[in-house]
mmCIF file of C-alpha atoms in Angstrom:
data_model
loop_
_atom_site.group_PDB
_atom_site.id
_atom_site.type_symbol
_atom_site.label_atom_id
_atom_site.label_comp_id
_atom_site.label_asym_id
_atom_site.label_seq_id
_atom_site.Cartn_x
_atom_site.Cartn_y
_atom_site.Cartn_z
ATOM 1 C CA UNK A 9 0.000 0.000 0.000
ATOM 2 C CA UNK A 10 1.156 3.436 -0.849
ATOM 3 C CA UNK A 11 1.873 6.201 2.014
ATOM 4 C CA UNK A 12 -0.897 8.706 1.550
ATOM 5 C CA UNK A 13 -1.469 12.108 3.166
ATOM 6 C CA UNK A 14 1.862 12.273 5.109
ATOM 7 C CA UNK A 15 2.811 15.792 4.584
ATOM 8 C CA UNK A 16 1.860 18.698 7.348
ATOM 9 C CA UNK A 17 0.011 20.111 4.692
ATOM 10 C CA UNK A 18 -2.076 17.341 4.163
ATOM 11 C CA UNK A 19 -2.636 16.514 8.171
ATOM 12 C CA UNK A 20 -3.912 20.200 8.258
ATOM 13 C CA UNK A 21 -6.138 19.917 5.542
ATOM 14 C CA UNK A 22 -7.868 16.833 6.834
ATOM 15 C CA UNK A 23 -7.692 18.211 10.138
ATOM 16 C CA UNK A 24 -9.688 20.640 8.731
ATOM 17 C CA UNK A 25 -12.306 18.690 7.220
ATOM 18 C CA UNK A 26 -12.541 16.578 10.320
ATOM 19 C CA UNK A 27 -13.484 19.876 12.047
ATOM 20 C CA UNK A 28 -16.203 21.132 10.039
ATOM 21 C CA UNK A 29 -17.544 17.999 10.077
ATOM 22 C CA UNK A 30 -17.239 17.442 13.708
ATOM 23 C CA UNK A 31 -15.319 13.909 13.170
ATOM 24 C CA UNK A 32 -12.029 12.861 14.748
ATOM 25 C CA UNK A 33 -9.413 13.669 12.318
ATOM 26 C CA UNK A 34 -8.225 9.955 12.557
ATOM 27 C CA UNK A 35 -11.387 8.801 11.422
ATOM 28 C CA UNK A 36 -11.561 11.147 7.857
ATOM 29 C CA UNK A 37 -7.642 9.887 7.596
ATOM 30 C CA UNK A 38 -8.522 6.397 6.769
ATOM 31 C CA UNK A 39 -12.098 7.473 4.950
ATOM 32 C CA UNK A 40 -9.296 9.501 2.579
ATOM 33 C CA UNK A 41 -6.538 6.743 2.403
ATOM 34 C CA UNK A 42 -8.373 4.618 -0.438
ATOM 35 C CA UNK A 43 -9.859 7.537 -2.133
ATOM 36 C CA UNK A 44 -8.401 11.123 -2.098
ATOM 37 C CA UNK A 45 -4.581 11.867 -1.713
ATOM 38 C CA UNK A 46 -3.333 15.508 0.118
ATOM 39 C CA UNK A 47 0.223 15.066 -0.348
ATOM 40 C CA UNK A 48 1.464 17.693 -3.307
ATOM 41 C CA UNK A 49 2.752 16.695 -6.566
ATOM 42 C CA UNK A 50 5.712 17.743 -8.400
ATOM 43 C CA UNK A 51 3.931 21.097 -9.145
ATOM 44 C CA UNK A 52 2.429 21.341 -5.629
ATOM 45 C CA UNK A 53 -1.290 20.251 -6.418
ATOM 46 C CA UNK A 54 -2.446 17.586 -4.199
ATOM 47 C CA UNK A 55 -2.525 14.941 -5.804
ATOM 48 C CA UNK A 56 -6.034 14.107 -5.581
ATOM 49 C CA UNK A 57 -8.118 10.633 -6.773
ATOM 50 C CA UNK A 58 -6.741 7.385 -5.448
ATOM 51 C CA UNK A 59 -8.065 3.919 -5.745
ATOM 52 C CA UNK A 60 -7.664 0.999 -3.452
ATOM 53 C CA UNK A 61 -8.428 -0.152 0.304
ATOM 54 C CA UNK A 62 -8.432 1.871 3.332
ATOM 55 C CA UNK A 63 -5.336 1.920 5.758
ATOM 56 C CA UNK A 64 -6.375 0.574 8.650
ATOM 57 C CA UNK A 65 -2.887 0.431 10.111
ATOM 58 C CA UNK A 66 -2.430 2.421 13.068
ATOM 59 C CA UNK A 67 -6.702 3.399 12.911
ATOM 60 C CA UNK A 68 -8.346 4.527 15.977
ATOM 61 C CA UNK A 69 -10.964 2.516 17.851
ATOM 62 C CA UNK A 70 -13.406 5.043 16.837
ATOM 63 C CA UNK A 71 -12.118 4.977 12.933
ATOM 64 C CA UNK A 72 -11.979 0.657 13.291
ATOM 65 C CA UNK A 73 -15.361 0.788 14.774
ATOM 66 C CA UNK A 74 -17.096 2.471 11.755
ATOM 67 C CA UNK A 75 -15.511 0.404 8.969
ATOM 68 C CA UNK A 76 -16.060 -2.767 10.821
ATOM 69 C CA UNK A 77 -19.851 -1.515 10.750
ATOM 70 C CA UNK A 78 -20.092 -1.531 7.333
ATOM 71 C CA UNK A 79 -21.122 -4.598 5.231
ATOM 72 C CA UNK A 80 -18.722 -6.396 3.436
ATOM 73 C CA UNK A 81 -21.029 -6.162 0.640
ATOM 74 C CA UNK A 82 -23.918 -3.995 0.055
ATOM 75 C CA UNK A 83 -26.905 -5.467 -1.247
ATOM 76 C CA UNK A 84 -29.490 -3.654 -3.827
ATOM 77 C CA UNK A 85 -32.329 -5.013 -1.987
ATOM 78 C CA UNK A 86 -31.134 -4.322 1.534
ATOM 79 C CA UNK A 87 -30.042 -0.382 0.389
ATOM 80 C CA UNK A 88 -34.013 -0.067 -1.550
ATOM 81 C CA UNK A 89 -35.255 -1.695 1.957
ATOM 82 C CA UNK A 90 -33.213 0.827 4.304
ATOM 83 C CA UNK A 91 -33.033 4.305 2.191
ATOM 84 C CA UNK A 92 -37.043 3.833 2.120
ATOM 85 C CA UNK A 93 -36.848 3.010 5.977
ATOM 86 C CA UNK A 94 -34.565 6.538 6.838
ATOM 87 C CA UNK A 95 -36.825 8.598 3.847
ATOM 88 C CA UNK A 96 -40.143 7.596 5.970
ATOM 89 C CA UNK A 97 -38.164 8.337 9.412
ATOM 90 C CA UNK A 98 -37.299 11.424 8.646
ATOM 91 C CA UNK A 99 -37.534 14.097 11.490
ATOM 92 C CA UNK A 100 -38.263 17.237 9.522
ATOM 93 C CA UNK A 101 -36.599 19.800 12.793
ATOM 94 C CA UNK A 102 -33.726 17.843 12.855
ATOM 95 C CA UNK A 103 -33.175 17.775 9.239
ATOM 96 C CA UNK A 104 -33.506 21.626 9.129
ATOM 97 C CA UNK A 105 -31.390 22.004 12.099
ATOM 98 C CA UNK A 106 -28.491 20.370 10.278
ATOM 99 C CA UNK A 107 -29.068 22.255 7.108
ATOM 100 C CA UNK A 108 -28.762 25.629 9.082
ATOM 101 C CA UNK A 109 -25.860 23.927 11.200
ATOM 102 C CA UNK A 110 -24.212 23.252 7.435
ATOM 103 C CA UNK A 111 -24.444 26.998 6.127
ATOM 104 C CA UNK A 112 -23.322 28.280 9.243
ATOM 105 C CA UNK A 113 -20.080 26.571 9.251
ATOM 106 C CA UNK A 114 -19.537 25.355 5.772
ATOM 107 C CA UNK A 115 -19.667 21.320 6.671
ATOM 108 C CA UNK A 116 -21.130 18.890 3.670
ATOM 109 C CA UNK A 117 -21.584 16.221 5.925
ATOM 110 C CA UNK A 118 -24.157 18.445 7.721
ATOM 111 C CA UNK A 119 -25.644 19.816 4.461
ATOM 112 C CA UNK A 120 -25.915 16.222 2.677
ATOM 113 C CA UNK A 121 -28.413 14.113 4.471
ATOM 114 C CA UNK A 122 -31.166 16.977 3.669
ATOM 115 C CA UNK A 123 -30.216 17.443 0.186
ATOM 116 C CA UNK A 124 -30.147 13.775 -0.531
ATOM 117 C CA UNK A 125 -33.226 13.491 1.600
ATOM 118 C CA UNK A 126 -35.395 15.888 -0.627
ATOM 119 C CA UNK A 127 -33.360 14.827 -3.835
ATOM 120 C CA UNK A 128 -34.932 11.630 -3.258
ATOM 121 C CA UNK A 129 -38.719 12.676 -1.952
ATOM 122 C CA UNK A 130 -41.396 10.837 -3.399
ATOM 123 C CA UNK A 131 -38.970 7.648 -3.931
ATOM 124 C CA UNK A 132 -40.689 4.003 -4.372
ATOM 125 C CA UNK A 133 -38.712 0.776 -4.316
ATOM 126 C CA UNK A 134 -38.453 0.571 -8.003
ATOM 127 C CA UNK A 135 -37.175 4.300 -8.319
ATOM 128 C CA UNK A 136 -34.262 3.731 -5.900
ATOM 129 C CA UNK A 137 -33.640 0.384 -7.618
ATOM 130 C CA UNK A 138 -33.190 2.234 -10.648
ATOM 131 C CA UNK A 139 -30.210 4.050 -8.852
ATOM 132 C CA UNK A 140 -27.851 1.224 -8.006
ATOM 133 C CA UNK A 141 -24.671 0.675 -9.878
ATOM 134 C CA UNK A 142 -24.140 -2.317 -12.078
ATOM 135 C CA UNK A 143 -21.269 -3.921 -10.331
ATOM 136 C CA UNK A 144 -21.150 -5.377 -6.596
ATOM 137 C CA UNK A 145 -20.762 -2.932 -4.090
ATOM 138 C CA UNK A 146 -18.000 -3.830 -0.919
ATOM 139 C CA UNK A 147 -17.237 -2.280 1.795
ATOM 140 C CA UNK A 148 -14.247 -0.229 0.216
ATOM 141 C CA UNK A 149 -16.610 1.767 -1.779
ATOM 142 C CA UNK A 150 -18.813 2.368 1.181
ATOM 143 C CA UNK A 151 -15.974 4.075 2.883
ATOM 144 C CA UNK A 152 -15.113 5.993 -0.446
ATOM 145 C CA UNK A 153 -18.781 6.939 -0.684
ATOM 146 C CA UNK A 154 -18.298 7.994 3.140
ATOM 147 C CA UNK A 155 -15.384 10.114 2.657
ATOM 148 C CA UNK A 156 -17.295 12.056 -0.237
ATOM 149 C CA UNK A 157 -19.740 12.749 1.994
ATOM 150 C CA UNK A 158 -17.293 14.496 3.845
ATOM 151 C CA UNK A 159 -15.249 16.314 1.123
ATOM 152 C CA UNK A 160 -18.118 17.337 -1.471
ATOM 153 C CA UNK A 161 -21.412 16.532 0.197
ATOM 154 C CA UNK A 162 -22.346 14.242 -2.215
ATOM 155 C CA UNK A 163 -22.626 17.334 -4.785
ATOM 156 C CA UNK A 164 -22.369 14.952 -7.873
ATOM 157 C CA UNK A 165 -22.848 11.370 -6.217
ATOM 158 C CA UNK A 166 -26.342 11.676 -4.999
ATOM 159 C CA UNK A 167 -27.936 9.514 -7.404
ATOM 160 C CA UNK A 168 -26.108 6.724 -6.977
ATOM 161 C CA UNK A 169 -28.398 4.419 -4.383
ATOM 162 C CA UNK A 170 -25.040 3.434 -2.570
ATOM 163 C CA UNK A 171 -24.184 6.523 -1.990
ATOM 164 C CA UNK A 172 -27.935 7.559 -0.651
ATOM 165 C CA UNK A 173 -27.713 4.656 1.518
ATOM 166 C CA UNK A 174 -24.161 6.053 3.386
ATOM 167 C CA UNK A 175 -25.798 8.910 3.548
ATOM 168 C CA UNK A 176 -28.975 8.203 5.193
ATOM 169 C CA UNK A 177 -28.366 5.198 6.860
ATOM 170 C CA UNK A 178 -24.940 4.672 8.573
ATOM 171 C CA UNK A 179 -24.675 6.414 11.470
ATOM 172 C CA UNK A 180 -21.402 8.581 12.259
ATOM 173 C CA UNK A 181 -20.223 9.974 15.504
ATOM 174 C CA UNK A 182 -21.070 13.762 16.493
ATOM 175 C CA UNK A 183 -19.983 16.130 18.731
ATOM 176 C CA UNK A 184 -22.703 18.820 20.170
ATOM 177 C CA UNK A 185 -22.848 22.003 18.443
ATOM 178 C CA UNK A 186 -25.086 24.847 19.411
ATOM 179 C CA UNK A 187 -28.405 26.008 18.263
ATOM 180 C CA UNK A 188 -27.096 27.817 14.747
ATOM 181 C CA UNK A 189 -27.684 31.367 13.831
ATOM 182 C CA UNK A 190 -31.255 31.103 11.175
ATOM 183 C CA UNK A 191 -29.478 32.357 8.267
ATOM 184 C CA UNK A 192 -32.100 30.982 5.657
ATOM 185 C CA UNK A 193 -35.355 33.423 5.663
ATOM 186 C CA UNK A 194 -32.070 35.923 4.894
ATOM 187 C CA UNK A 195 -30.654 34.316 1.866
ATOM 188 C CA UNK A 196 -34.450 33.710 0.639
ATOM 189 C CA UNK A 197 -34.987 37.220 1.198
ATOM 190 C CA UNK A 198 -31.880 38.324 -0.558
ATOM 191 C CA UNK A 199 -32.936 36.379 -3.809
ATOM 192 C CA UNK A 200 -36.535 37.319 -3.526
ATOM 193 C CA UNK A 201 -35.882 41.008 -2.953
ATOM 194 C CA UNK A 202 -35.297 43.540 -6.279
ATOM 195 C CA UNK A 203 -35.059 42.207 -9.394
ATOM 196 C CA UNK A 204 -31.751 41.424 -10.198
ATOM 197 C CA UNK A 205 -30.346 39.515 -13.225
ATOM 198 C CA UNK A 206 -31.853 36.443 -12.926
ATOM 199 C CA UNK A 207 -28.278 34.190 -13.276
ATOM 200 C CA UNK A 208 -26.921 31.479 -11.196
ATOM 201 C CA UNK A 209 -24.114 33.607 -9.783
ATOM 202 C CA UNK A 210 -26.513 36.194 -8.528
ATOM 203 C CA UNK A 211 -27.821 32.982 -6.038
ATOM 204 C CA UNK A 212 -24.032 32.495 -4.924
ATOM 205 C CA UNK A 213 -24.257 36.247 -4.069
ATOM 206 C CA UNK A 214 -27.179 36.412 -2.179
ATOM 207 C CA UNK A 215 -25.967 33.128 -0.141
ATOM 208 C CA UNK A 216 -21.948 34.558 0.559
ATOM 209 C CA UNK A 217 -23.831 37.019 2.604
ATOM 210 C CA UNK A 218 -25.243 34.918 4.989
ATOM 211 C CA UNK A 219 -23.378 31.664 4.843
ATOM 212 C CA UNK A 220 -20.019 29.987 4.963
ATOM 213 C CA UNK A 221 -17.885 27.887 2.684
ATOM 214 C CA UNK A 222 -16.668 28.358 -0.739
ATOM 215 C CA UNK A 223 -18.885 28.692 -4.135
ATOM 216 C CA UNK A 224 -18.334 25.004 -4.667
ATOM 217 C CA UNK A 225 -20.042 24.706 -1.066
ATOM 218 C CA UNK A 226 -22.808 27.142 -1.314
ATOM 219 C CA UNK A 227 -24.014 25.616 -4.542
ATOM 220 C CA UNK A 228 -24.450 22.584 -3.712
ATOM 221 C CA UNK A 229 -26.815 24.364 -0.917
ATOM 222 C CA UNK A 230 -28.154 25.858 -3.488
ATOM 223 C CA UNK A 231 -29.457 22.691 -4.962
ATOM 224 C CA UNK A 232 -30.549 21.353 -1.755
ATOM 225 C CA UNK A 233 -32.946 24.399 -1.390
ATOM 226 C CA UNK A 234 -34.156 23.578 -4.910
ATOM 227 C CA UNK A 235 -34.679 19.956 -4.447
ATOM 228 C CA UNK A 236 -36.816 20.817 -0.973
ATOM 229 C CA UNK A 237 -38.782 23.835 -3.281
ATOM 230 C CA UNK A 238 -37.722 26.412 -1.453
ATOM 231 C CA UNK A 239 -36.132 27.899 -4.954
ATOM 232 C CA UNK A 240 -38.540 27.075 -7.812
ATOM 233 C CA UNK A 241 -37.965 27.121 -11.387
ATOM 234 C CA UNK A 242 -41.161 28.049 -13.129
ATOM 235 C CA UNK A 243 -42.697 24.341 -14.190
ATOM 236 C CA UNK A 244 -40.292 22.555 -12.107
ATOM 237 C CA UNK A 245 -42.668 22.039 -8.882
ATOM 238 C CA UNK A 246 -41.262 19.272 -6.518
ATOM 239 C CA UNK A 247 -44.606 17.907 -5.623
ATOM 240 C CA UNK A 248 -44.762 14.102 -6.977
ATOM 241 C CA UNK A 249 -41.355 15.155 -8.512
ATOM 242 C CA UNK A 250 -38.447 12.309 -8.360
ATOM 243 C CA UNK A 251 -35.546 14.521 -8.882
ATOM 244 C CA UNK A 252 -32.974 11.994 -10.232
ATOM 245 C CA UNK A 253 -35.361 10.797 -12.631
ATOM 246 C CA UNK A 254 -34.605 14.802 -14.175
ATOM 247 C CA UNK A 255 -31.019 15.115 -14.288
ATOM 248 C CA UNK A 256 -30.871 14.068 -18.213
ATOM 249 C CA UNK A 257 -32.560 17.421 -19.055
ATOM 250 C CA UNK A 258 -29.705 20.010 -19.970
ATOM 251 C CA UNK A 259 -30.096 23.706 -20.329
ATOM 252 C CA UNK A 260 -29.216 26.085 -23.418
ATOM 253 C CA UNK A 261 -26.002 27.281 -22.071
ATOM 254 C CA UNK A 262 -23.361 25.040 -20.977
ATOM 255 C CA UNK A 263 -21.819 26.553 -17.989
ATOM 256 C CA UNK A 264 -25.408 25.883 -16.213
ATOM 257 C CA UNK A 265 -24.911 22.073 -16.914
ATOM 258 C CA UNK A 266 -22.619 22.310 -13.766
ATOM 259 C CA UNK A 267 -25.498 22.653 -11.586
ATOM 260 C CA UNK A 268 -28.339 20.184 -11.178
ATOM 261 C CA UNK A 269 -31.924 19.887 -12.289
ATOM 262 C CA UNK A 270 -33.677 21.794 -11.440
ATOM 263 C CA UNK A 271 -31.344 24.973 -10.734
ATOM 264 C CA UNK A 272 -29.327 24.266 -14.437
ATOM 265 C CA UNK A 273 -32.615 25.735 -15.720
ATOM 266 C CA UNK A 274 -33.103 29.017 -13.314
ATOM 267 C CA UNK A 275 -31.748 31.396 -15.897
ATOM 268 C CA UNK A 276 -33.645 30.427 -18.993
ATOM 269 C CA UNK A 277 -36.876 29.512 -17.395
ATOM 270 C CA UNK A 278 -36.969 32.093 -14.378
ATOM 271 C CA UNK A 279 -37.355 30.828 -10.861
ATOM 272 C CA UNK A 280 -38.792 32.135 -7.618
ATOM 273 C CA UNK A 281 -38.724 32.077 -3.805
ATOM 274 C CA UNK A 282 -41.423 29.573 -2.435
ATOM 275 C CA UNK A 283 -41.145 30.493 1.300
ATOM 276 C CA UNK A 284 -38.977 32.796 3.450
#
């Protein structure tokens, strides 16, 4: 196995994303050793996408504990079975209260259980079996899928039903945080208020205002608030809506293709605040 993420540069970066997410930095060390490497090339760019199994050499307890916990292999039937289980669980306050705990601090793992939770509303056991990959999944890609719930929030994994099921079903430790600042009536307000021009980087304005993280961050926030209908794009309602079955549906201009359905079609279509 290859030495990953040795460097101080690296420990500080996943130090870093440990914090936000409120993990043990031990723990998002051997979620990145099989899939994302810190350590700087020859031109000083991390080096990035790695493949292979975690390093469990050295793991914590803690770290140990949640691999173990994962299945050696995921089944399609047992992820349909236990998405559907977490969807109809859902505590609506607690979801929200992570989604405002997300914007105030910039965390994806905060921000991703509600945006995969309303990416996947109206779901039926055929429509999430229509979301699983065509190869066996093990436990090494759970723990991939885990760590991109960490680094990117699931921002371009959510339909994959593996994914949705690390998501929404395993269970990761937390520490306490406090009651977070209510940031969202003002970013709804910001985007509701005078009639600006009606682009996609006029949402990433109105949300720098009021929330934390980088574009990359805040637009995949963005999309959450569009999958819940909180940002509507006219004829793009989420009621009886199955948002992955909508992603294949490109807009005019190519630079909105970076964003999802149904915010890739805000600009050309107009969209609107649905609550503040």
């Amino acid at each position: 196995m290859t030495p990953r993420n040795l460097t101080p540069s690296a420990d500080r970066k996943l130090r870093r994303l440990a914090g936000l997410a409120g993990l043990d930095p031990a723990l998002v060390r051997v979620l990145a050793s099989g899939t994302w490497d810190y350590d700087p090339d020859p031109r000083g760019e991390a080096k990035g996408w790695v493949e292979g199994p975690p390093v469990l050499e050295g793991a914590t307890d803690e770290a140990l504990a949640v691999i173990t916990s994962l299945p050696e292999e995921l089944t399609r039937d047992r992820a349909v079975e236990e998405v559907m289980a977490a969807l109809a669980a859902v505590e609506e306050d607690l979801l929200r209260r992570e989604l405002l705990h997300a914007g105030a601090t910039g965390s994806y793992r905060h921000l991703s259980p509600y945006a995969t939770t309303h990416f996947l509303r109206h779901a039926t056991e055929d429509r999430l079996a229509s979301l699983w990959r065509d190869r066996p999944v093990g436990r090494d890609d759970l723990v991939r899928d885990l760590f991109l719930k960490v680094f990117r929030g699931g921002s371009v994994d959510r339909d994959d039903l593996a994914y949705a099921w690390t998501d929404l079903v395993v269970d990761l430790p937390d520490v306490p945080h406090a009651e977070p600042v209510d940031w969202l009536p003002s970013v709804l307000d910001a985007i509701a208020g005078p009639p600006i021009a009606a682009g996609l980087s006029e949402l990433i304005a109105a949300a720098r205002q009021h929330t934390r993280g980088d574009r990359h961050f805040r637009q995949t926030l963005l999309e959450a608030l569009s999958y819940a209908g909180l940002l509507e794009v006219a004829g793009w309602s989420r009621i009886g809506r199955f948002w992955p079955e909508h992603q294949h549906v490109l807009a005019r201009r190519s630079g909105a293709n970076e964003w999802t359905v149904p915010l890739r079609l805000w600009a050309e279509r107009g969209g609107h605040v649905t609550s503040t």
